Tab-separated table of C-alpha atoms in Angstrom:
chain	number	residue	atom	x	y	z
A	1	UNK	CA	0.000	0.000	0.000
A	2	UNK	CA	2.801	2.427	0.840
A	3	UNK	CA	4.062	2.161	-2.722
A	4	UNK	CA	1.007	4.168	-3.806
A	5	UNK	CA	2.105	7.114	-1.703
A	6	UNK	CA	5.800	6.671	-0.872
A	7	UNK	CA	7.934	9.756	-1.589
A	8	UNK	CA	4.982	11.647	-3.067
A	9	UNK	CA	4.158	15.224	-2.093
A	10	UNK	CA	0.958	15.591	-0.074
A	11	UNK	CA	-0.688	18.998	-0.016
A	12	UNK	CA	-2.566	19.880	3.161
A	13	UNK	CA	-5.144	22.433	2.047
A	14	UNK	CA	-5.355	24.784	5.013
A	15	UNK	CA	-4.523	28.323	6.074
A	16	UNK	CA	-5.207	27.656	9.766
A	17	UNK	CA	-2.237	25.491	10.820
A	18	UNK	CA	-4.010	22.133	10.551
A	19	UNK	CA	-0.798	20.715	9.117
A	20	UNK	CA	0.613	20.716	12.671
A	21	UNK	CA	-1.545	17.719	13.619
A	22	UNK	CA	-2.009	16.157	10.156
A	23	UNK	CA	1.482	16.195	8.645
A	24	UNK	CA	3.340	14.182	11.332
A	25	UNK	CA	0.797	11.360	11.138
A	26	UNK	CA	0.823	11.007	7.358
A	27	UNK	CA	4.524	11.529	6.857
A	28	UNK	CA	5.189	8.676	9.272
A	29	UNK	CA	2.299	6.461	8.150
A	30	UNK	CA	2.479	6.879	4.362
A	31	UNK	CA	6.079	8.009	3.800
A	32	UNK	CA	4.891	11.182	2.038
A	33	UNK	CA	6.286	14.695	2.156
A	34	UNK	CA	3.630	17.150	3.323
A	35	UNK	CA	3.480	20.800	2.327
A	36	UNK	CA	1.115	23.757	2.541
A	37	UNK	CA	0.556	26.545	0.058
A	38	UNK	CA	-1.010	29.994	-0.153
A	39	UNK	CA	-1.938	29.513	-3.807
A	40	UNK	CA	-5.516	28.655	-2.825
A	41	UNK	CA	-7.518	30.523	-0.167
A	42	UNK	CA	-9.732	27.963	1.584
A	43	UNK	CA	-11.803	30.818	3.070
A	44	UNK	CA	-13.143	31.541	-0.428
A	45	UNK	CA	-15.525	28.582	0.080
A	46	UNK	CA	-16.919	29.961	3.335
A	47	UNK	CA	-15.950	31.414	6.704
A	48	UNK	CA	-17.200	30.537	10.185
A	49	UNK	CA	-17.713	34.215	10.982
A	50	UNK	CA	-20.285	34.367	8.176
A	51	UNK	CA	-19.080	37.169	5.898
A	52	UNK	CA	-18.512	34.524	3.207
A	53	UNK	CA	-21.330	31.995	3.368
A	54	UNK	CA	-20.801	28.331	2.511
A	55	UNK	CA	-22.915	27.731	-0.587
A	56	UNK	CA	-22.854	23.916	-0.554
A	57	UNK	CA	-23.137	21.139	2.006
A	58	UNK	CA	-20.009	20.194	3.938
A	59	UNK	CA	-19.057	17.194	1.774
A	60	UNK	CA	-19.489	19.072	-1.510
A	61	UNK	CA	-17.483	21.977	-0.116
A	62	UNK	CA	-14.749	19.603	1.058
A	63	UNK	CA	-14.529	17.978	-2.373
A	64	UNK	CA	-14.313	21.398	-4.047
A	65	UNK	CA	-11.582	22.402	-1.604
A	66	UNK	CA	-9.510	19.366	-2.560
A	67	UNK	CA	-10.003	19.790	-6.317
A	68	UNK	CA	-9.308	23.535	-6.355
A	69	UNK	CA	-6.260	23.153	-4.112
A	70	UNK	CA	-4.785	20.526	-6.440
A	71	UNK	CA	-5.487	22.652	-9.500
A	72	UNK	CA	-3.903	25.773	-8.001
A	73	UNK	CA	-0.803	23.872	-6.866
A	74	UNK	CA	-0.457	21.471	-9.814
A	75	UNK	CA	-0.355	18.414	-7.541
A	76	UNK	CA	-2.292	15.145	-7.418
A	77	UNK	CA	-2.484	14.295	-3.713
A	78	UNK	CA	-4.279	16.404	-1.102
A	79	UNK	CA	-5.878	16.302	2.343
A	80	UNK	CA	-8.481	18.815	3.495
A	81	UNK	CA	-11.042	19.066	6.255
A	82	UNK	CA	-14.353	20.867	6.653
A	83	UNK	CA	-15.983	21.560	9.992
A	84	UNK	CA	-19.600	22.302	10.884
A	85	UNK	CA	-20.850	23.503	14.241
A	86	UNK	CA	-24.270	23.489	15.855
A	87	UNK	CA	-26.725	21.280	17.678
A	88	UNK	CA	-25.704	17.649	18.100
A	89	UNK	CA	-27.834	15.448	15.786
A	90	UNK	CA	-28.917	13.064	18.562
A	91	UNK	CA	-27.968	14.537	21.956
A	92	UNK	CA	-30.468	17.183	23.067
A	93	UNK	CA	-29.141	20.590	24.138
A	94	UNK	CA	-25.555	19.678	23.240
A	95	UNK	CA	-23.326	21.522	20.780
A	96	UNK	CA	-21.172	19.512	18.399
A	97	UNK	CA	-18.142	19.802	16.165
A	98	UNK	CA	-18.760	17.748	13.014
A	99	UNK	CA	-15.494	17.323	11.105
A	100	UNK	CA	-15.173	15.760	7.660
A	101	UNK	CA	-11.699	14.969	6.362
A	102	UNK	CA	-10.799	13.769	2.890
A	103	UNK	CA	-7.756	12.376	1.149
A	104	UNK	CA	-8.027	12.824	-2.617
A	105	UNK	CA	-5.544	11.048	-4.898
A	106	UNK	CA	-6.090	12.119	-8.506
A	107	UNK	CA	-3.311	9.840	-9.756
A	108	UNK	CA	-5.002	6.683	-8.469
A	109	UNK	CA	-8.590	8.021	-8.626
A	110	UNK	CA	-9.101	7.655	-4.877
A	111	UNK	CA	-11.361	9.651	-2.575
A	112	UNK	CA	-11.399	8.579	1.077
A	113	UNK	CA	-13.587	10.417	3.588
A	114	UNK	CA	-14.015	10.061	7.344
A	115	UNK	CA	-16.190	11.839	9.893
A	116	UNK	CA	-15.434	12.773	13.487
A	117	UNK	CA	-18.446	13.980	15.475
A	118	UNK	CA	-17.527	15.414	18.873
A	119	UNK	CA	-19.254	17.201	21.725
A	120	UNK	CA	-15.858	18.583	22.738
A	121	UNK	CA	-16.364	22.147	21.528
A	122	UNK	CA	-16.659	25.660	22.944
A	123	UNK	CA	-18.881	26.784	20.039
A	124	UNK	CA	-21.090	29.657	21.198
A	125	UNK	CA	-22.238	33.197	20.419
A	126	UNK	CA	-24.228	35.885	22.192
A	127	UNK	CA	-25.431	39.482	22.076
A	128	UNK	CA	-23.748	41.442	24.858
A	129	UNK	CA	-24.409	44.861	26.350
A	130	UNK	CA	-21.723	45.308	28.994
A	131	UNK	CA	-18.067	44.543	29.643
A	132	UNK	CA	-19.032	42.239	32.503
A	133	UNK	CA	-21.173	40.166	30.108
A	134	UNK	CA	-18.248	40.111	27.696
A	135	UNK	CA	-15.851	38.872	30.385
A	136	UNK	CA	-18.322	36.210	31.508
A	137	UNK	CA	-18.675	34.935	27.923
A	138	UNK	CA	-14.894	34.969	27.484
A	139	UNK	CA	-14.388	32.901	30.614
A	140	UNK	CA	-16.950	30.298	29.490
A	141	UNK	CA	-15.319	30.153	26.035
A	142	UNK	CA	-11.844	29.300	27.454
A	143	UNK	CA	-10.444	32.699	26.507
A	144	UNK	CA	-7.598	33.625	25.994
A	145	UNK	CA	-6.320	30.188	24.914
A	146	UNK	CA	-9.293	30.180	22.512
A	147	UNK	CA	-9.856	33.205	20.293
A	148	UNK	CA	-13.001	35.313	20.056
A	149	UNK	CA	-14.719	37.311	17.320
A	150	UNK	CA	-16.586	40.591	17.734
A	151	UNK	CA	-19.070	42.161	15.310
A	152	UNK	CA	-22.145	44.428	15.546
A	153	UNK	CA	-24.736	41.641	15.243
A	154	UNK	CA	-24.927	37.977	14.319
A	155	UNK	CA	-25.503	38.820	10.620
A	156	UNK	CA	-23.886	42.258	10.480
A	157	UNK	CA	-20.441	42.065	8.880
A	158	UNK	CA	-19.709	45.793	8.567
A	159	UNK	CA	-17.014	45.393	11.211
A	160	UNK	CA	-15.658	41.935	12.045
A	161	UNK	CA	-12.697	41.599	14.402
A	162	UNK	CA	-11.302	38.052	14.440
A	163	UNK	CA	-8.630	36.189	16.359
A	164	UNK	CA	-8.818	38.216	19.568
A	165	UNK	CA	-6.672	36.574	22.260
A	166	UNK	CA	-5.850	39.469	24.620
A	167	UNK	CA	-8.232	40.952	27.173
A	168	UNK	CA	-7.194	44.558	26.516
A	169	UNK	CA	-7.851	44.092	22.780
A	170	UNK	CA	-11.188	42.435	23.508
A	171	UNK	CA	-12.336	45.390	25.627
A	172	UNK	CA	-10.968	47.925	23.151
A	173	UNK	CA	-12.799	46.424	20.153
A	174	UNK	CA	-15.959	45.968	22.229
A	175	UNK	CA	-16.014	49.721	22.946
A	176	UNK	CA	-15.294	50.574	19.293
A	177	UNK	CA	-18.141	48.459	17.950
A	178	UNK	CA	-20.499	49.526	20.758
A	179	UNK	CA	-19.844	53.229	20.091
A	180	UNK	CA	-20.204	52.889	16.316
A	181	UNK	CA	-23.144	50.488	16.047
A	182	UNK	CA	-24.812	50.571	19.453
A	183	UNK	CA	-24.723	46.788	19.821
A	184	UNK	CA	-22.148	44.002	19.968
A	185	UNK	CA	-22.177	40.283	19.197
A	186	UNK	CA	-19.418	38.015	20.481
A	187	UNK	CA	-18.722	34.516	19.213
A	188	UNK	CA	-16.060	31.861	19.504
A	189	UNK	CA	-13.436	31.852	16.776
A	190	UNK	CA	-13.766	28.336	15.333
A	191	UNK	CA	-10.713	28.518	13.063
A	192	UNK	CA	-8.361	25.722	14.090
A	193	UNK	CA	-5.389	28.002	14.752
A	194	UNK	CA	-7.471	29.953	17.289
A	195	UNK	CA	-9.278	26.980	18.775
A	196	UNK	CA	-7.154	24.254	20.448
A	197	UNK	CA	-10.264	22.220	21.273
A	198	UNK	CA	-11.196	21.999	17.604
A	199	UNK	CA	-7.594	21.212	16.683
A	200	UNK	CA	-7.787	18.125	18.913
A	201	UNK	CA	-10.920	16.964	17.078
A	202	UNK	CA	-9.145	17.511	13.752
A	203	UNK	CA	-6.268	15.377	15.024
A	204	UNK	CA	-8.754	12.594	15.859
A	205	UNK	CA	-10.197	12.883	12.354
A	206	UNK	CA	-6.676	12.675	10.901
A	207	UNK	CA	-5.975	9.492	12.866
A	208	UNK	CA	-9.240	8.033	11.620
A	209	UNK	CA	-8.397	9.010	8.030
A	210	UNK	CA	-4.935	7.466	8.235
A	211	UNK	CA	-6.465	4.239	9.547
A	212	UNK	CA	-8.961	4.283	6.661
A	213	UNK	CA	-6.196	4.817	4.093
A	214	UNK	CA	-4.221	1.937	5.606
A	215	UNK	CA	-7.276	-0.352	5.412
A	216	UNK	CA	-6.979	-2.334	2.165
A	217	UNK	CA	-9.685	-4.076	0.194
A	218	UNK	CA	-9.259	-7.893	0.563
A	219	UNK	CA	-10.078	-8.292	-3.108
A	220	UNK	CA	-8.006	-5.633	-4.914
A	221	UNK	CA	-5.882	-4.107	-2.119
A	222	UNK	CA	-7.145	-0.585	-2.804
A	223	UNK	CA	-6.864	1.742	0.229
A	224	UNK	CA	-10.008	3.054	1.884
A	225	UNK	CA	-11.806	-0.184	2.646
A	226	UNK	CA	-14.067	1.235	5.347
A	227	UNK	CA	-17.531	0.907	6.848
A	228	UNK	CA	-20.150	2.321	4.491
A	229	UNK	CA	-23.273	1.315	6.386
A	230	UNK	CA	-24.370	0.133	9.812
A	231	UNK	CA	-27.228	-2.376	9.608
A	232	UNK	CA	-29.710	-2.549	12.524
A	233	UNK	CA	-31.434	-5.687	13.777
A	234	UNK	CA	-29.546	-6.961	16.835
A	235	UNK	CA	-32.098	-9.342	18.445
A	236	UNK	CA	-33.597	-8.703	21.875
A	237	UNK	CA	-32.401	-11.121	24.567
A	238	UNK	CA	-35.984	-11.612	25.793
A	239	UNK	CA	-38.244	-11.814	22.746
A	240	UNK	CA	-35.599	-12.274	20.010
A	241	UNK	CA	-37.244	-9.538	17.909
A	242	UNK	CA	-34.914	-7.240	15.941
A	243	UNK	CA	-34.008	-3.943	17.612
A	244	UNK	CA	-32.610	-0.729	16.189
A	245	UNK	CA	-29.170	-1.577	17.565
A	246	UNK	CA	-26.404	-2.464	15.126
A	247	UNK	CA	-26.371	-6.086	13.984
A	248	UNK	CA	-23.615	-5.758	11.418
A	249	UNK	CA	-21.338	-3.369	9.558
A	250	UNK	CA	-21.006	-3.295	5.795
A	251	UNK	CA	-17.531	-2.701	4.352
A	252	UNK	CA	-17.317	-1.650	0.707
A	253	UNK	CA	-14.483	-1.026	-1.731
A	254	UNK	CA	-15.129	2.017	-3.897
A	255	UNK	CA	-12.931	0.703	-6.684
A	256	UNK	CA	-14.052	-2.900	-7.223
A	257	UNK	CA	-17.343	-2.793	-5.230
A	258	UNK	CA	-16.283	-5.772	-3.115
A	259	UNK	CA	-18.453	-5.893	0.014
A	260	UNK	CA	-18.262	-7.788	3.256
A	261	UNK	CA	-20.769	-7.859	6.115
A	262	UNK	CA	-19.268	-8.194	9.595
A	263	UNK	CA	-21.728	-9.445	12.227
A	264	UNK	CA	-21.771	-8.329	15.854
A	265	UNK	CA	-19.197	-5.523	15.569
A	266	UNK	CA	-19.694	-4.577	19.221
A	267	UNK	CA	-19.027	-8.135	20.357
A	268	UNK	CA	-22.525	-8.871	21.591
A	269	UNK	CA	-25.123	-11.125	19.982
A	270	UNK	CA	-28.177	-9.927	21.945
A	271	UNK	CA	-29.525	-6.541	22.975
A	272	UNK	CA	-30.794	-5.453	26.370
A	273	UNK	CA	-34.646	-5.485	26.452
A	274	UNK	CA	-34.545	-1.845	27.533
A	275	UNK	CA	-33.725	-0.996	23.885
A	276	UNK	CA	-36.428	-3.241	22.399
A	277	UNK	CA	-39.521	-1.565	20.945
A	278	UNK	CA	-41.621	-4.626	21.776
A	279	UNK	CA	-40.477	-5.321	25.338
A	280	UNK	CA	-40.088	-1.641	26.215
A	281	UNK	CA	-42.337	0.314	23.855
């Protein structure tokens, strides 16, 4: 497998220092030489602060990021990530960091994608009226190790101050925006280089991506032989009826379409009746 990547240059498409956690893993694991470039501005596809809106879904945006980065840098191997922040899809009242990471290899026509969904995030935003409210928000957002953004309102981009990591600057820009616009909105800066918590999630995604790249199809030995679907139906230990819990995982090769179903991935053959819709409706 390493022969596919050995001694090749791997572009990490980022302007927010993600290469710090991605490059060491892939240089060691795939024997590639990682590099970054300013030829392509990843912010052109959308910014977290909102002044440039993301026009497509996260996966489409991620794919565009990879393709455009390769075109601008005349290379054929790239890694990029795309994060989304908001309500957790299944845990009520919890915020989540949803990271997609892709390795695209134009030379071998490979596209390998992984997802890391984490509740480890300081994602937040609020309208504030006083310095004491500002300081309270900053404390809850892990400031100053995590940067903050100030602007007049959640969708007002007439004045956007990003990457604030000093209290005196935070207070200064708060007064400036307050005096000019009469209102202030503060939010966490979710760019990886200003958000160590997000950087840790990106590192987890990178580990997951490396593992996926190292997973070879049993049939054709193409990298990226990963789970494509979780199939429900684990039987209840009381009534033996199928539950919504995972019975098996389906692995699929994107190149040769070889598939393999692996039963009982969580090493249990029966489910607790508490999760059965018949025994515990």
